Amino acid sequence: MKRVVFFALLLLWGIVGRGQGVVIGRVVDARSGENIEYATVALLTTSDSAIVNGTVTDASGRFQLSAKNGKYLLRITFIGYQPYVHGQTIVVDNSHTKVQLGKIKLAPAATMMNEVQITAERSMVEYQLDKRVVNVEKNLVTAGGTASDVLENVPSVAIDNDGNVTLRGSTNVKVLVNGRPSELLASDVATLLEQIPASTIENVEVITNPSAKYDPEGMSGIINIKLKDKTAGALGLNGVVSANVGAPLPFMVPSELQKFIPTASGNVSLNYSTKRYSLFLNADAASRSRARTSHTDIWRKNGATILSHDSLYEYGLDPGRSGSVKVGGEIYIDTTQTLQVSYQLRGGNRMRRSGVQSADWLNDGLYNYLQTDTNNNLHINHSFNMGYVKRFAKKDQMFTADFTYSRRSGNGNGLQQQVYDSAMSNLERYYLRETERDNRGSNLNIQLNYTHPFSDALRLEVGYEGRVQYSDQDYNYFMTTYDTAGVLVRRDETESDMHYVYSQQVHAAYATLGWKINERLSAQAGLRGEYASVDGRDELHTEADRVTKNYWQPYPTLHLSYQISQSQSMQLSYSRRVRRPHMWDLNPYLDVRQGMEMSFGNPNLDPEYTNSVELSYNIGFKTTNIFTSLYFRQTNNMMTRYGFVWDSTTAQRYSWWMPYNSEYDGYWASTWQNLNQGINFGAELILDQQILSWWKVNVSLNAFQNYIEGTDLLDNQDRSAFRLSGKLNSYMNFSDGWTVQLSGQYRAPFMDLQTDMDASYWVDLAVKKDVLQRRGVVTLRVSDLLCTGGFGHTTHNDQLDRVFKMRRISPEVTIGFTYKVNNGLRQQRNRMQQDDDVEGDDSY
């Protein structure tokens, strides 16, 4: 009888009483010690290698897998690294309910050829669950460049000649720097991108359909530029020092410009770390000049009758100087709490100098003139940041707080002068327009975020984000012309002076709920509610419309992910997004340019809203990775720039500007309008191919269709156009530390409301050589190798035909040198870490 009871209890334990434990570890890069996020971790049976449980590592490289009592194998895979299989069988039983594996190092993929080891660097593009990450250090053609050059080489991203950033053909994109809005750091995105050296950027995150956690500003998605704050993986002093010099080839520079147009930049990044704290210093300085030439033909007409034909040839040189210093530190309060503080001073002087030769072909040269433009803008920005992280005992349970406050100030002046031909002595005209600018502003950004895991399969994330922006712009406008007595007179154009005060507040609360439905299917649903208020006024013109707007809008998101196999996955996502008018979109201040053109903002402009759906598929083979995506975006209340000829009739229509002034009759004016609807849909393909052990290519193609619904401004005629763009990056790693990269880009023609854009294409070449026992790197970069880089567009309507062609001065050659400070200490520290791991270090 006792024997029967014993076997019954044993059977009952086997059925319902079998124990369960967890396997815990942390995945890091074997060379740098940096955490590897989104590595795939799988627990396998020892008998047939069937998958028992799986997960991906978090931002700290950590993972945790639950498992019933038994014996298992552990496998870890990640793109660009060798697959890892744990060397010993993992045993989970009543005596081992919590198996600590400690740090697990993934080694980059490597092959042997002719007794020379060629080690692959981390892939240029990494595909993660909700974003694509582009590693800048892999891209040689950006050496010595700026953030603009970096974004030019990011798949799906493009930058036009005015510094406007587009993602998948849309300018409605939000640019972040270290997760914070770019407007906190500069007055406009173009200025900021030109001031950030490429050497200070670690990677660029492209998030095409963000979750509710992210700011919904930006229709086509978010571009997050992550900067190098410190050098990870080593105690003591370490860092990087780099310098670059370059210039366009002198024989390619036109005679109107100086033959030697130099560019120089330097960067120092130092970090001192101990087990309790770390201190960092980043400093950079640059002097850059952008040279260009352009040709514009303008036919003004009334129906089929041509009234005038002006031909403009412009040559310009835009020199600029910038620099920044950032200091800060991180304190490890204890094993669960971290506090980081930093201060950054950023400043620069941006200039724009150009000359325009104008020829009037229908009036016997009556209005031929030479126009010169000179603009100088000096600005300084102070930014303070504090970040706090609290980790709890429960895996993935975390609270973070981030505070950023910045103040900026700037001033500048502009001169625009027209001198007519001497043949016009009987009708001599003279034109001098002067502008004095003074601006100041501040920004406050607060973000609080709490993550609570209810279980391994269910997680809730909630948070608050608040942004307060204030800007004060003061513009004075002067004109110097001949009076009736033939005397030059300078007068203050008070009707055009402006003192514009602008403020915007956005307060948002959000929540996302993520759950693992089964071993293959995961889902995340989110909702973000935002209240936004805008106030703008010109204190010098009470008759100007004041901007006072308040919005409350919900922004839902949904993400589904299905793991088909270890090498295949699919994602389906939906998000609602917004594009709010910026200050200059609302500001009615008049900007007069060459060729009788002017532009101004629209205080009546409202936000536009977009519904975005995306389906993506990723598959990886031994030497190939393919990422494909289908996307659809519908934009309502679309914001688009609209142009027209200025006269007494249009002055009444656009009453927000200023009282009618016949001096501008016949000028081509443009402002913003809300249209009905726009639709954008397309397909994207990104291919990573290891052709040979030493040769790898990355190809990206984006084909899409743009559709704009017709309005009364276009006689209710719809407009649509198809566009194809592509990028190619080829990397060749040779022996003795030589690397060659060839990069090519193509943007097909496309259209907006009134303008057809020309195709553009160019090729860049870069060579890198490791020196000083790999402590130093020498780079040679040739941008726009074939001298094809340019930009052009055509406008055609009943009032105006305009053809514009611009060419940048190229090719430009840049030579750079980078030195790793205390590189030997880093290597020594890595060896110490390896020794610790061998002894069973289970700290993770």
Coordinates of N, CA and C in Angstrom, one line a residue, residues 443-561:
N443 N 12.9 77.3 -25.0 CA 12.1 76.1 -25.2 C 12.3 75.3 -23.9
L444 N 11.2 74.7 -23.5 CA 11.2 73.7 -22.4 C 10.5 72.4 -22.8
N445 N 11.2 71.3 -22.5 CA 10.7 70.0 -22.9 C 10.8 69.1 -21.7
I446 N 9.7 68.5 -21.4 CA 9.6 67.5 -20.2 C 9.0 66.2 -20.7
Q447 N 9.6 65.1 -20.3 CA 9.0 63.8 -20.7 C 9.2 62.9 -19.5
L448 N 8.1 62.3 -19.0 CA 8.1 61.3 -18.0 C 7.5 60.0 -18.5
N449 N 8.2 58.9 -18.2 CA 7.8 57.6 -18.8 C 7.9 56.5 -17.8
Y450 N 6.9 55.7 -17.7 CA 6.9 54.5 -16.7 C 6.5 53.3 -17.5
T451 N 7.3 52.2 -17.3 CA 7.0 50.9 -17.9 C 6.7 49.9 -16.8
H452 N 5.6 49.2 -16.9 CA 5.3 48.2 -15.9 C 4.9 46.9 -16.6
P453 N 5.8 45.9 -16.4 CA 5.5 44.5 -17.0 C 4.6 43.7 -16.0
F454 N 3.4 43.4 -16.5 CA 2.6 42.5 -15.7 C 3.0 41.1 -15.7
S455 N 3.6 40.7 -16.8 CA 4.2 39.3 -17.0 C 5.1 39.4 -18.2
D456 N 5.7 38.3 -18.5 CA 6.6 38.2 -19.7 C 5.8 38.5 -21.0
A457 N 4.5 38.4 -20.9 CA 3.7 38.5 -22.2 C 2.9 39.8 -22.2
L458 N 2.9 40.6 -21.1 CA 2.0 41.7 -21.0 C 2.8 42.9 -20.4
R459 N 2.8 44.1 -21.1 CA 3.5 45.2 -20.6 C 2.8 46.5 -20.9
L460 N 2.7 47.4 -19.9 CA 2.0 48.7 -20.0 C 3.1 49.8 -19.9
E461 N 3.0 50.8 -20.8 CA 3.9 51.9 -20.8 C 3.0 53.2 -20.8
V462 N 3.2 54.1 -19.8 CA 2.4 55.3 -19.8 C 3.4 56.5 -19.6
G463 N 3.0 57.7 -20.0 CA 3.9 58.8 -19.9 C 3.2 60.1 -20.2
Y464 N 4.0 61.2 -19.9 CA 3.6 62.6 -20.2 C 4.7 63.3 -20.9
E465 N 4.3 64.1 -21.9 CA 5.3 64.9 -22.6 C 4.7 66.3 -22.7
G466 N 5.5 67.3 -22.4 CA 5.1 68.7 -22.5 C 6.2 69.5 -23.1
R467 N 5.8 70.4 -24.0 CA 6.7 71.3 -24.7 C 6.1 72.7 -24.7
V468 N 7.0 73.7 -24.3 CA 6.6 75.1 -24.3 C 7.6 75.8 -25.1
Q469 N 7.2 76.5 -26.1 CA 8.1 77.3 -27.0 C 7.7 78.7 -27.1
Y470 N 8.7 79.6 -27.0 CA 8.5 81.0 -27.0 C 9.5 81.7 -28.0
S471 N 9.0 82.6 -28.8 CA 9.9 83.2 -29.8 C 9.5 84.7 -30.0
D472 N 10.6 85.5 -30.1 CA 10.4 87.0 -30.2 C 11.3 87.4 -31.4
Q473 N 10.6 87.8 -32.5 CA 11.4 88.2 -33.7 C 11.1 89.6 -34.0
D474 N 12.2 90.4 -34.2 CA 12.1 91.8 -34.5 C 12.8 92.1 -35.8
Y475 N 12.1 92.6 -36.8 CA 12.6 92.9 -38.1 C 12.4 94.4 -38.5
N476 N 13.4 95.1 -38.9 CA 13.3 96.4 -39.4 C 13.7 96.4 -40.9
Y477 N 13.0 97.2 -41.7 CA 13.1 97.1 -43.1 C 13.3 98.6 -43.6
F478 N 14.4 98.7 -44.4 CA 14.7 100.1 -45.0 C 14.9 100.0 -46.5
M479 N 14.5 101.1 -47.2 CA 14.7 101.1 -48.6 C 15.4 102.4 -49.0
T480 N 16.3 102.3 -49.9 CA 17.1 103.5 -50.5 C 16.8 103.5 -52.0
T481 N 16.2 104.6 -52.4 CA 15.9 104.8 -53.8 C 16.1 106.3 -54.2
Y482 N 16.0 106.6 -55.5 CA 16.0 108.0 -55.9 C 14.7 108.6 -55.7
D483 N 14.7 109.9 -55.2 CA 13.4 110.6 -55.2 C 13.2 111.3 -56.5
T484 N 12.1 112.1 -56.5 CA 11.8 112.8 -57.8 C 12.9 113.8 -58.2
A485 N 13.7 114.3 -57.2 CA 14.7 115.2 -57.5 C 16.0 114.5 -57.9
G486 N 16.0 113.2 -57.9 CA 17.2 112.5 -58.3 C 18.2 112.3 -57.2
V487 N 17.7 112.4 -55.9 CA 18.6 112.2 -54.8 C 18.3 110.9 -54.1
L488 N 19.4 110.2 -53.7 CA 19.2 108.9 -53.0 C 18.7 109.2 -51.6
V489 N 17.6 108.5 -51.3 CA 16.9 108.7 -50.0 C 16.7 107.4 -49.3
R490 N 17.2 107.3 -48.0 CA 17.0 106.0 -47.3 C 15.8 106.3 -46.3
R491 N 14.8 105.4 -46.5 CA 13.6 105.6 -45.6 C 13.2 104.3 -44.9
D492 N 12.6 104.4 -43.8 CA 12.2 103.3 -42.9 C 10.9 102.8 -43.4
E493 N 10.8 101.6 -44.0 CA 9.5 101.1 -44.5 C 8.7 100.5 -43.3
T494 N 8.2 101.4 -42.5 CA 7.5 101.0 -41.3 C 6.3 100.1 -41.5
E495 N 5.7 100.2 -42.7 CA 4.6 99.3 -43.0 C 5.0 97.9 -43.1
S496 N 6.3 97.7 -43.4 CA 6.8 96.3 -43.5 C 7.6 95.8 -42.3
D497 N 7.9 96.8 -41.4 CA 8.6 96.3 -40.1 C 7.7 95.3 -39.4
M498 N 8.4 94.5 -38.6 CA 7.7 93.5 -37.9 C 8.3 93.2 -36.5
H499 N 7.4 93.1 -35.5 CA 7.8 92.6 -34.2 C 6.9 91.4 -33.9
Y500 N 7.3 90.2 -34.2 CA 6.4 89.1 -34.1 C 6.7 88.3 -32.9
V501 N 5.7 88.1 -32.0 CA 5.8 87.3 -30.8 C 5.0 86.0 -31.0
Y502 N 5.6 84.9 -30.7 CA 5.0 83.6 -31.0 C 5.2 82.7 -29.8
S503 N 4.1 82.0 -29.4 CA 4.3 81.0 -28.4 C 3.4 79.7 -28.7
Q504 N 3.9 78.6 -28.3 CA 3.2 77.3 -28.6 C 3.4 76.4 -27.4
Q505 N 2.3 75.8 -27.0 CA 2.3 74.8 -25.9 C 1.7 73.5 -26.4
V506 N 2.3 72.4 -26.1 CA 1.8 71.1 -26.4 C 1.9 70.2 -25.1
H507 N 0.8 69.7 -24.7 CA 0.7 68.8 -23.5 C 0.1 67.5 -24.0
A508 N 0.8 66.4 -23.7 CA 0.3 65.1 -24.1 C 0.4 64.0 -23.0
A509 N -0.5 63.1 -23.0 CA -0.5 61.9 -22.2 C -0.7 60.7 -23.1
Y510 N 0.0 59.7 -22.8 CA 0.0 58.5 -23.7 C 0.0 57.2 -22.9
A511 N -0.4 56.2 -23.5 CA -0.3 54.8 -23.0 C -0.2 53.8 -24.1
T512 N 0.7 52.8 -23.9 CA 0.8 51.7 -24.9 C 0.7 50.4 -24.1
L513 N 0.0 49.5 -24.7 CA -0.2 48.2 -24.1 C 0.4 47.1 -25.1
G514 N 1.4 46.4 -24.7 CA 2.0 45.4 -25.5 C 1.8 44.0 -24.9
W515 N 1.4 43.1 -25.7 CA 1.3 41.8 -25.2 C 1.7 40.7 -26.3
K516 N 2.2 39.6 -25.8 CA 2.7 38.5 -26.6 C 1.6 37.5 -26.7
I517 N 0.8 37.5 -27.8 CA -0.3 36.6 -27.9 C 0.0 35.2 -27.9
N518 N 1.1 34.8 -28.6 CA 1.6 33.5 -28.6 C 3.1 33.5 -28.9
E519 N 3.7 32.4 -29.2 CA 5.1 32.4 -29.4 C 5.6 33.2 -30.6
R520 N 4.6 33.4 -31.6 CA 4.9 34.1 -32.8 C 4.3 35.4 -33.0
L521 N 3.2 35.6 -32.4 CA 2.4 36.8 -32.6 C 2.4 37.8 -31.5
S522 N 2.8 39.1 -31.7 CA 2.8 40.1 -30.7 C 2.1 41.3 -31.2
A523 N 1.5 42.1 -30.2 CA 0.7 43.2 -30.6 C 1.0 44.4 -29.6
Q524 N 0.8 45.6 -30.1 CA 1.0 46.8 -29.3 C -0.1 47.8 -29.7
A525 N -0.9 48.2 -28.8 CA -1.9 49.2 -29.0 C -1.6 50.5 -28.2
G526 N -1.8 51.6 -28.8 CA -1.5 52.9 -28.0 C -2.5 54.0 -28.3
L527 N -2.6 54.9 -27.4 CA -3.4 56.1 -27.6 C -2.7 57.2 -26.9
R528 N -2.6 58.3 -27.7 CA -2.0 59.6 -27.2 C -3.0 60.7 -27.4
G529 N -3.3 61.4 -26.3 CA -4.1 62.6 -26.4 C -3.3 63.8 -26.2
E530 N -3.5 64.8 -27.1 CA -2.7 66.0 -27.1 C -3.6 67.3 -27.1
Y531 N -3.2 68.2 -26.2 CA -3.7 69.6 -26.3 C -2.7 70.5 -26.7
A532 N -3.0 71.3 -27.7 CA -2.0 72.3 -28.3 C -2.6 73.6 -28.4
S533 N -1.9 74.6 -28.0 CA -2.3 76.0 -28.1 C -1.2 76.9 -28.8
V534 N -1.7 77.8 -29.7 CA -0.7 78.6 -30.5 C -1.2 80.1 -30.4
D535 N -0.2 81.0 -30.1 CA -0.6 82.4 -30.1 C 0.5 83.1 -30.8
G536 N 0.2 83.9 -31.8 CA 1.1 84.7 -32.6 C 0.6 86.0 -32.9
R537 N 1.4 87.1 -32.9 CA 0.9 88.4 -33.1 C 2.0 89.3 -33.6
D538 N 1.7 90.3 -34.5 CA 2.6 91.3 -34.9 C 2.3 92.5 -34.1
E539 N 3.1 92.9 -33.2 CA 2.8 94.0 -32.3 C 2.9 95.4 -32.9
L540 N 3.5 95.5 -34.2 CA 3.6 96.7 -34.9 C 2.4 97.0 -35.8
H541 N 1.6 95.9 -36.1 CA 0.5 96.1 -37.0 C -0.8 95.5 -36.4
T542 N -1.5 96.3 -35.7 CA -2.7 95.8 -35.0 C -3.8 95.3 -36.0
E543 N -3.6 95.7 -37.3 CA -4.6 95.3 -38.3 C -4.3 93.9 -38.8
A544 N -3.1 93.4 -38.5 CA -2.8 92.0 -39.0 C -3.5 91.0 -38.1
D545 N -4.0 90.0 -38.8 CA -4.7 88.9 -38.1 C -3.8 88.3 -37.0
R546 N -4.3 88.2 -35.8 CA -3.6 87.5 -34.7 C -3.9 86.0 -34.8
V547 N -2.9 85.2 -34.5 CA -3.1 83.7 -34.5 C -3.4 83.3 -33.1
T548 N -4.6 82.8 -32.9 CA -5.0 82.2 -31.6 C -5.7 80.9 -31.9
K549 N -5.0 79.8 -31.7 CA -5.6 78.5 -32.0 C -5.4 77.5 -30.8
N550 N -6.4 76.7 -30.7 CA -6.4 75.6 -29.7 C -6.9 74.3 -30.3
Y551 N -6.1 73.3 -30.0 CA -6.5 72.0 -30.6 C -6.4 70.9 -29.5
W552 N -7.4 70.0 -29.6 CA -7.3 68.7 -28.8 C -7.6 67.6 -29.7
Q553 N -6.6 66.7 -29.8 CA -6.8 65.6 -30.8 C -6.3 64.3 -30.2
P554 N -7.0 63.2 -30.5 CA -6.4 61.8 -30.1 C -5.6 61.3 -31.3
Y555 N -4.6 60.5 -30.9 CA -3.7 59.9 -31.9 C -3.6 58.4 -31.6
P556 N -4.4 57.5 -32.2 CA -4.3 56.1 -31.9 C -3.2 55.4 -32.7
T557 N -2.6 54.3 -32.2 CA -1.6 53.6 -33.0 C -1.8 52.1 -32.7
L558 N -1.4 51.2 -33.7 CA -1.6 49.8 -33.5 C -0.4 49.2 -34.3
H559 N 0.3 48.2 -33.6 CA 1.4 47.5 -34.2 C 1.2 46.0 -34.0
L560 N 1.3 45.2 -35.1 CA 1.2 43.7 -35.0 C 2.5 43.2 -35.6
S561 N 3.1 42.2 -34.9 CA 4.3 41.6 -35.4 C 4.2 40.1 -35.3

